[in-house]
Structure formats: C-alpha cells, structure tokens
C-alpha cells in the first residue's frame, strides 16, 4: 500500500513546512553529498527527488550544470523561485521512470529520496541508467529504518509502549537501505560499482510543538498512520514524555546520522570519475 509520504500530494501540501522545519537539517547532508561528488565546473549533474532544491543549489554554486527533478509540482515551484541566475533546470518528473536519456550526466545524486519510492529498486536503476560510464553517483539514506527527528521519537515511543511488536511502516526502501552491506549490494545490483560508504551526523532542530496530532508532518507520518486514533494519541503522548535528552528550551535538538554511498558506473565513455 502506498503511504501518504510516498505521494506527490503529501509533498505539495507540506512543502513550506518542510522548508522551514526540515530543510535546515537535510541541507547539511546535501552539502556533504556535493562535496563527495567532486564537482568540476561545467559538469552535468542530476538531482533526483530534489525537494525544494538544497542539493541542486549547492551543486550549481560549485559550477555544475544542474537538472533537478521531483514529482511534487510545489517543490519544483519552490526551487524555481530560489534558483534565479543559477544553472539549474527544474522539472516535475517521476524518479522511478526518468524521462531522460541514458548515459547523459557526469554526476547523479539523490539524498533521502530513493528510500521513499514505492519502487526503490527502479529509482536506483534509473540513477545508474542516466549516469555516464565513469561518472559518480551519490546516494544519501538514513542510517536507521525510520528516518530522523519526529520519526526517531515516534519509533522510540512505539517500542516503549509495545516492545514485543515489530514496527512495520510498509516502507520497503527505508527497511532495505539503512545498513551498509545492504546499501552496497543494492547499488551493485542497480549497475553501479566501487561503492564506498561515508557516514555523516548533523543535528536536526525542531520546535517542541511539532509533536502534535494535527502537525502537517506528523498527522500522516507512516509510523502512526496505520494505528487507531487511540493508539496514535498514545504514541504522540509517549514521544512527548521522552523529549528530555533532546530538549533545548522550546526546541528539540537531535543528532541524525546518514550514510552517503558514492559509486561509479563501469565503462570509460564520457568523463572519468575523479
């Protein structure tokens, strides 16, 4: 079953909340990915599931000619409004079936997008397909199967309430792409090679009030979406009682760790990987 967070409508609705609440955190990993991509001026770069465009903006600032795609029209609009004067082409597109030619980009990046795809294997295969042989791909994924910030809190709350009940978010990509060996195997199965993993940790800072039932990024969260109304409220209440170690006044400040996988596409056509 497709979760709300896997739909364009969800991201259209939450785009502005994401920019305010989550992008200051996720943009740090986007900048890490750009550094690992070893961009040279004039290189072509594809950013898959760009969201409001943190990676695209950082890559363009390094001299890349960027194509940024997302299935959310609102996210593409937000990026278009921020990219004036930069070499960024923003297009609405499905990352599982790219309307782009094979072997066409020197660099292909996606940070936190592919694990959310209903067909995450197709997303990885498309990354490899459009990358030029000898080019670099950078994939960013959470180092746990639940995600960051509120997701970490909600997962811990569920486990505290029902320790004998496994959490199934019905998000296969999140479950498959959070452990190092699995990430490497998935990238290789998609047609990439020489996969190396780099771990990065940054703090996510959120208002403590984000843990409310009607918050735009909580109400449809897959960690509680399948629960009854009473169970949902119980999990949110439990999460609120667990904020102590991360409470900073009216803020929540939590560390989050991601894996950044860097890989090449076999072959020697086009630009060679740095």
Tab-separated table of C-alpha atoms in Angstrom:
chain	number	residue	atom	x	y	z
A	1	UNK	CA	0.000	0.000	0.000
A	2	UNK	CA	1.300	3.448	-0.908
A	3	UNK	CA	1.839	5.615	2.151
A	4	UNK	CA	0.847	9.314	2.111
A	5	UNK	CA	4.512	10.303	2.341
A	6	UNK	CA	5.089	8.480	-0.963
A	7	UNK	CA	2.630	10.689	-2.859
A	8	UNK	CA	3.113	13.999	-4.621
A	9	UNK	CA	0.024	15.362	-2.873
A	10	UNK	CA	1.688	14.952	0.544
A	11	UNK	CA	4.762	16.915	-0.517
A	12	UNK	CA	2.685	19.555	-2.275
A	13	UNK	CA	0.834	20.106	0.997
A	14	UNK	CA	3.872	20.057	3.278
A	15	UNK	CA	6.432	21.826	1.062
A	16	UNK	CA	6.522	25.052	3.044
A	17	UNK	CA	6.547	23.243	6.395
A	18	UNK	CA	9.429	21.134	5.104
A	19	UNK	CA	11.415	24.199	4.042
A	20	UNK	CA	11.044	25.773	7.487
A	21	UNK	CA	11.329	22.692	9.700
A	22	UNK	CA	13.352	20.034	7.911
A	23	UNK	CA	15.450	21.582	5.156
A	24	UNK	CA	17.937	23.299	7.512
A	25	UNK	CA	18.788	19.741	8.647
A	26	UNK	CA	18.649	17.818	5.364
A	27	UNK	CA	20.536	20.548	3.503
A	28	UNK	CA	23.614	19.726	5.575
A	29	UNK	CA	23.679	16.215	4.107
A	30	UNK	CA	23.055	17.667	0.651
A	31	UNK	CA	26.185	19.772	1.019
A	32	UNK	CA	28.077	16.673	2.190
A	33	UNK	CA	26.885	14.841	-0.936
A	34	UNK	CA	28.024	17.678	-3.192
A	35	UNK	CA	31.476	17.597	-1.599
A	36	UNK	CA	31.712	13.837	-2.165
A	37	UNK	CA	30.617	14.260	-5.793
A	38	UNK	CA	33.874	16.108	-6.549
A	39	UNK	CA	32.239	18.503	-8.987
A	40	UNK	CA	34.256	20.300	-11.630
A	41	UNK	CA	32.989	23.435	-13.349
A	42	UNK	CA	30.760	22.605	-16.290
A	43	UNK	CA	29.886	19.071	-15.233
A	44	UNK	CA	26.288	17.983	-15.747
A	45	UNK	CA	24.528	16.837	-12.580
A	46	UNK	CA	21.110	15.311	-11.997
A	47	UNK	CA	19.451	15.737	-8.594
A	48	UNK	CA	16.672	13.165	-8.141
A	49	UNK	CA	13.883	13.957	-5.646
A	50	UNK	CA	15.339	17.426	-5.226
A	51	UNK	CA	12.559	18.705	-2.941
A	52	UNK	CA	12.992	22.477	-2.599
A	53	UNK	CA	16.466	22.109	-4.077
A	54	UNK	CA	19.157	22.248	-1.392
A	55	UNK	CA	21.457	19.869	-3.264
A	56	UNK	CA	20.759	21.467	-6.636
A	57	UNK	CA	21.591	24.915	-5.263
A	58	UNK	CA	24.812	23.684	-3.629
A	59	UNK	CA	25.893	21.858	-6.803
A	60	UNK	CA	25.189	24.880	-9.004
A	61	UNK	CA	27.266	27.017	-6.646
A	62	UNK	CA	30.175	24.624	-7.332
A	63	UNK	CA	29.837	25.147	-11.078
A	64	UNK	CA	27.631	22.219	-12.108
A	65	UNK	CA	25.004	22.441	-14.831
A	66	UNK	CA	22.108	21.034	-12.790
A	67	UNK	CA	18.914	19.273	-13.779
A	68	UNK	CA	16.721	18.865	-10.688
A	69	UNK	CA	13.617	16.672	-10.711
A	70	UNK	CA	10.818	15.944	-8.255
A	71	UNK	CA	7.305	14.529	-8.569
A	72	UNK	CA	5.893	17.376	-6.462
A	73	UNK	CA	4.909	20.396	-8.544
A	74	UNK	CA	5.027	22.601	-5.446
A	75	UNK	CA	8.588	21.566	-4.635
A	76	UNK	CA	9.643	22.347	-8.208
A	77	UNK	CA	7.943	25.741	-7.944
A	78	UNK	CA	9.811	26.468	-4.712
A	79	UNK	CA	13.140	25.578	-6.287
A	80	UNK	CA	12.396	27.641	-9.380
A	81	UNK	CA	11.758	30.625	-7.128
A	82	UNK	CA	15.159	30.210	-5.449
A	83	UNK	CA	17.391	29.460	-8.431
A	84	UNK	CA	17.321	32.720	-10.392
A	85	UNK	CA	20.656	33.265	-12.101
A	86	UNK	CA	21.934	29.751	-11.399
A	87	UNK	CA	22.455	26.960	-13.931
A	88	UNK	CA	19.501	24.889	-12.708
A	89	UNK	CA	16.714	23.397	-14.776
A	90	UNK	CA	13.895	22.225	-12.503
A	91	UNK	CA	11.409	19.692	-13.895
A	92	UNK	CA	8.483	17.749	-12.470
A	93	UNK	CA	9.273	14.084	-13.061
A	94	UNK	CA	8.951	10.603	-11.567
A	95	UNK	CA	12.308	9.409	-10.240
A	96	UNK	CA	11.316	5.782	-10.833
A	97	UNK	CA	10.921	6.370	-14.597
A	98	UNK	CA	13.084	9.277	-15.687
A	99	UNK	CA	12.199	10.980	-18.955
A	100	UNK	CA	15.900	11.467	-19.641
A	101	UNK	CA	18.376	9.760	-21.987
A	102	UNK	CA	20.756	7.071	-20.790
A	103	UNK	CA	24.428	7.870	-20.148
A	104	UNK	CA	23.784	11.610	-20.048
A	105	UNK	CA	25.040	13.001	-16.698
A	106	UNK	CA	28.526	13.279	-15.209
A	107	UNK	CA	27.079	13.129	-11.689
A	108	UNK	CA	23.765	11.773	-10.375
A	109	UNK	CA	22.725	12.432	-6.776
A	110	UNK	CA	19.743	11.700	-4.577
A	111	UNK	CA	19.614	12.425	-0.849
A	112	UNK	CA	16.766	10.819	1.155
A	113	UNK	CA	14.566	10.416	-1.913
A	114	UNK	CA	15.073	6.893	-3.251
A	115	UNK	CA	14.212	5.050	0.019
A	116	UNK	CA	10.765	6.685	-0.088
A	117	UNK	CA	9.995	5.491	-3.607
A	118	UNK	CA	7.334	2.754	-3.828
A	119	UNK	CA	9.727	1.029	-6.262
A	120	UNK	CA	13.062	1.979	-4.782
A	121	UNK	CA	14.935	-0.544	-6.927
A	122	UNK	CA	13.656	1.220	-10.030
A	123	UNK	CA	14.884	4.505	-8.576
A	124	UNK	CA	18.392	3.121	-8.110
A	125	UNK	CA	18.369	1.542	-11.562
A	126	UNK	CA	17.369	4.881	-13.086
A	127	UNK	CA	20.228	6.622	-11.265
A	128	UNK	CA	22.634	4.164	-12.858
A	129	UNK	CA	20.986	4.292	-16.299
A	130	UNK	CA	21.296	8.051	-16.796
A	131	UNK	CA	24.827	8.270	-15.339
A	132	UNK	CA	27.632	8.352	-17.874
A	133	UNK	CA	30.096	5.461	-17.693
A	134	UNK	CA	32.935	6.607	-15.487
A	135	UNK	CA	30.713	9.121	-13.693
A	136	UNK	CA	29.898	9.311	-9.994
A	137	UNK	CA	26.604	8.628	-8.224
A	138	UNK	CA	25.923	9.747	-4.649
A	139	UNK	CA	23.033	8.240	-2.705
A	140	UNK	CA	22.014	9.549	0.739
A	141	UNK	CA	19.964	7.386	3.116
A	142	UNK	CA	19.124	7.451	6.818
A	143	UNK	CA	21.253	5.146	8.977
A	144	UNK	CA	18.121	3.696	10.581
A	145	UNK	CA	14.870	2.339	9.097
A	146	UNK	CA	12.632	5.104	10.481
A	147	UNK	CA	14.165	8.427	9.474
A	148	UNK	CA	15.059	11.469	11.536
A	149	UNK	CA	13.701	13.803	14.214
A	150	UNK	CA	9.997	13.133	14.795
A	151	UNK	CA	10.344	9.718	13.187
A	152	UNK	CA	13.052	8.723	15.653
A	153	UNK	CA	10.896	9.927	18.550
A	154	UNK	CA	7.760	8.178	17.318
A	155	UNK	CA	9.662	4.927	16.727
A	156	UNK	CA	11.161	5.002	20.217
A	157	UNK	CA	7.746	5.789	21.679
A	158	UNK	CA	6.147	2.833	19.889
A	159	UNK	CA	8.884	0.494	21.066
A	160	UNK	CA	8.479	1.770	24.639
A	161	UNK	CA	4.719	1.196	24.544
A	162	UNK	CA	4.763	-2.157	22.748
A	163	UNK	CA	8.293	-3.617	22.955
A	164	UNK	CA	7.224	-7.012	21.618
A	165	UNK	CA	5.550	-5.663	18.485
A	166	UNK	CA	7.805	-5.045	15.487
A	167	UNK	CA	7.331	-1.749	13.682
A	168	UNK	CA	6.278	-2.127	10.065
A	169	UNK	CA	5.994	1.234	8.306
A	170	UNK	CA	5.280	-0.516	5.000
A	171	UNK	CA	8.216	1.402	3.533
A	172	UNK	CA	10.441	-1.286	1.961
A	173	UNK	CA	13.068	1.178	0.783
A	174	UNK	CA	13.617	2.530	4.279
A	175	UNK	CA	13.960	-1.001	5.640
A	176	UNK	CA	16.331	-2.123	2.859
A	177	UNK	CA	18.583	0.927	2.611
A	178	UNK	CA	19.818	1.703	6.106
A	179	UNK	CA	22.567	-0.868	6.705
A	180	UNK	CA	25.916	-0.598	4.989
A	181	UNK	CA	26.150	-4.052	3.415
A	182	UNK	CA	22.592	-3.807	2.079
A	183	UNK	CA	23.227	-0.375	0.568
A	184	UNK	CA	26.345	-1.605	-1.212
A	185	UNK	CA	24.565	-4.710	-2.512
A	186	UNK	CA	21.599	-2.643	-3.749
A	187	UNK	CA	23.835	-0.178	-5.584
A	188	UNK	CA	25.754	-3.011	-7.234
A	189	UNK	CA	22.517	-4.749	-8.245
A	190	UNK	CA	21.420	-1.492	-9.908
A	191	UNK	CA	24.554	-1.473	-12.075
A	192	UNK	CA	26.947	0.648	-10.014
A	193	UNK	CA	30.435	-0.355	-8.894
A	194	UNK	CA	33.223	0.581	-6.468
A	195	UNK	CA	30.701	1.586	-3.802
A	196	UNK	CA	32.122	3.340	-0.741
A	197	UNK	CA	30.149	4.461	2.316
A	198	UNK	CA	30.606	7.695	4.234
A	199	UNK	CA	28.722	8.414	7.470
A	200	UNK	CA	27.761	11.953	8.427
A	201	UNK	CA	25.932	13.213	11.540
A	202	UNK	CA	24.152	16.542	11.952
A	203	UNK	CA	21.660	17.959	14.439
A	204	UNK	CA	18.041	18.425	13.491
A	205	UNK	CA	16.419	21.351	15.303
A	206	UNK	CA	12.623	21.431	15.516
A	207	UNK	CA	10.019	23.223	17.625
A	208	UNK	CA	8.879	21.038	20.514
A	209	UNK	CA	5.316	21.631	19.390
A	210	UNK	CA	5.846	19.594	16.224
A	211	UNK	CA	4.669	16.555	18.198
A	212	UNK	CA	1.023	17.431	17.886
A	213	UNK	CA	-1.621	15.311	16.248
A	214	UNK	CA	-2.538	17.914	13.662
A	215	UNK	CA	1.009	18.882	12.669
A	216	UNK	CA	1.374	18.728	8.876
A	217	UNK	CA	4.373	16.396	9.145
A	218	UNK	CA	3.001	14.207	11.969
A	219	UNK	CA	-0.626	13.533	11.122
A	220	UNK	CA	0.246	11.420	8.051
A	221	UNK	CA	3.505	10.018	9.407
A	222	UNK	CA	3.816	6.324	8.422
A	223	UNK	CA	4.877	5.418	11.970
A	224	UNK	CA	1.380	6.224	13.217
A	225	UNK	CA	-0.731	6.328	10.046
A	226	UNK	CA	-1.855	2.701	10.416
A	227	UNK	CA	-2.775	2.913	14.099
A	228	UNK	CA	-6.156	3.503	15.649
A	229	UNK	CA	-6.970	7.001	16.879
A	230	UNK	CA	-6.327	5.997	20.487
A	231	UNK	CA	-3.024	4.339	19.627
A	232	UNK	CA	-1.889	7.360	17.620
A	233	UNK	CA	-2.562	9.685	20.551
A	234	UNK	CA	-0.809	7.278	22.929
A	235	UNK	CA	2.325	7.224	20.765
A	236	UNK	CA	2.416	11.020	20.444
A	237	UNK	CA	1.932	11.422	24.211
A	238	UNK	CA	4.690	8.901	24.917
A	239	UNK	CA	7.036	10.668	22.500
A	240	UNK	CA	6.399	13.964	24.262
A	241	UNK	CA	7.438	12.415	27.594
A	242	UNK	CA	10.722	11.230	26.037
A	243	UNK	CA	11.936	14.625	24.856
A	244	UNK	CA	14.133	15.297	27.897
A	245	UNK	CA	17.575	14.390	26.491
A	246	UNK	CA	16.969	16.439	23.361
A	247	UNK	CA	15.017	19.361	24.796
A	248	UNK	CA	16.642	22.757	24.393
A	249	UNK	CA	14.128	25.269	25.702
A	250	UNK	CA	11.289	25.354	23.215
A	251	UNK	CA	13.296	23.336	20.709
A	252	UNK	CA	14.161	19.707	20.076
A	253	UNK	CA	17.805	19.217	19.084
A	254	UNK	CA	18.562	15.648	17.985
A	255	UNK	CA	21.561	14.155	16.161
A	256	UNK	CA	20.793	12.240	12.991
A	257	UNK	CA	23.193	10.022	11.063
A	258	UNK	CA	23.074	9.264	7.360
A	259	UNK	CA	25.037	7.028	5.021
A	260	UNK	CA	26.266	8.584	1.794
A	261	UNK	CA	27.138	5.946	-0.785
A	262	UNK	CA	29.485	7.006	-3.584
A	263	UNK	CA	29.721	4.746	-6.625
A	264	UNK	CA	30.838	4.729	-10.239
A	265	UNK	CA	29.266	3.387	-13.418
A	266	UNK	CA	31.509	0.865	-15.183
A	267	UNK	CA	32.915	1.898	-18.518
A	268	UNK	CA	35.107	4.625	-19.903
A	269	UNK	CA	32.819	6.786	-22.028
A	270	UNK	CA	32.260	10.424	-21.104
A	271	UNK	CA	34.039	11.972	-18.145
A	272	UNK	CA	36.022	9.698	-15.898
A	273	UNK	CA	35.239	9.726	-12.193
A	274	UNK	CA	37.586	11.907	-10.223
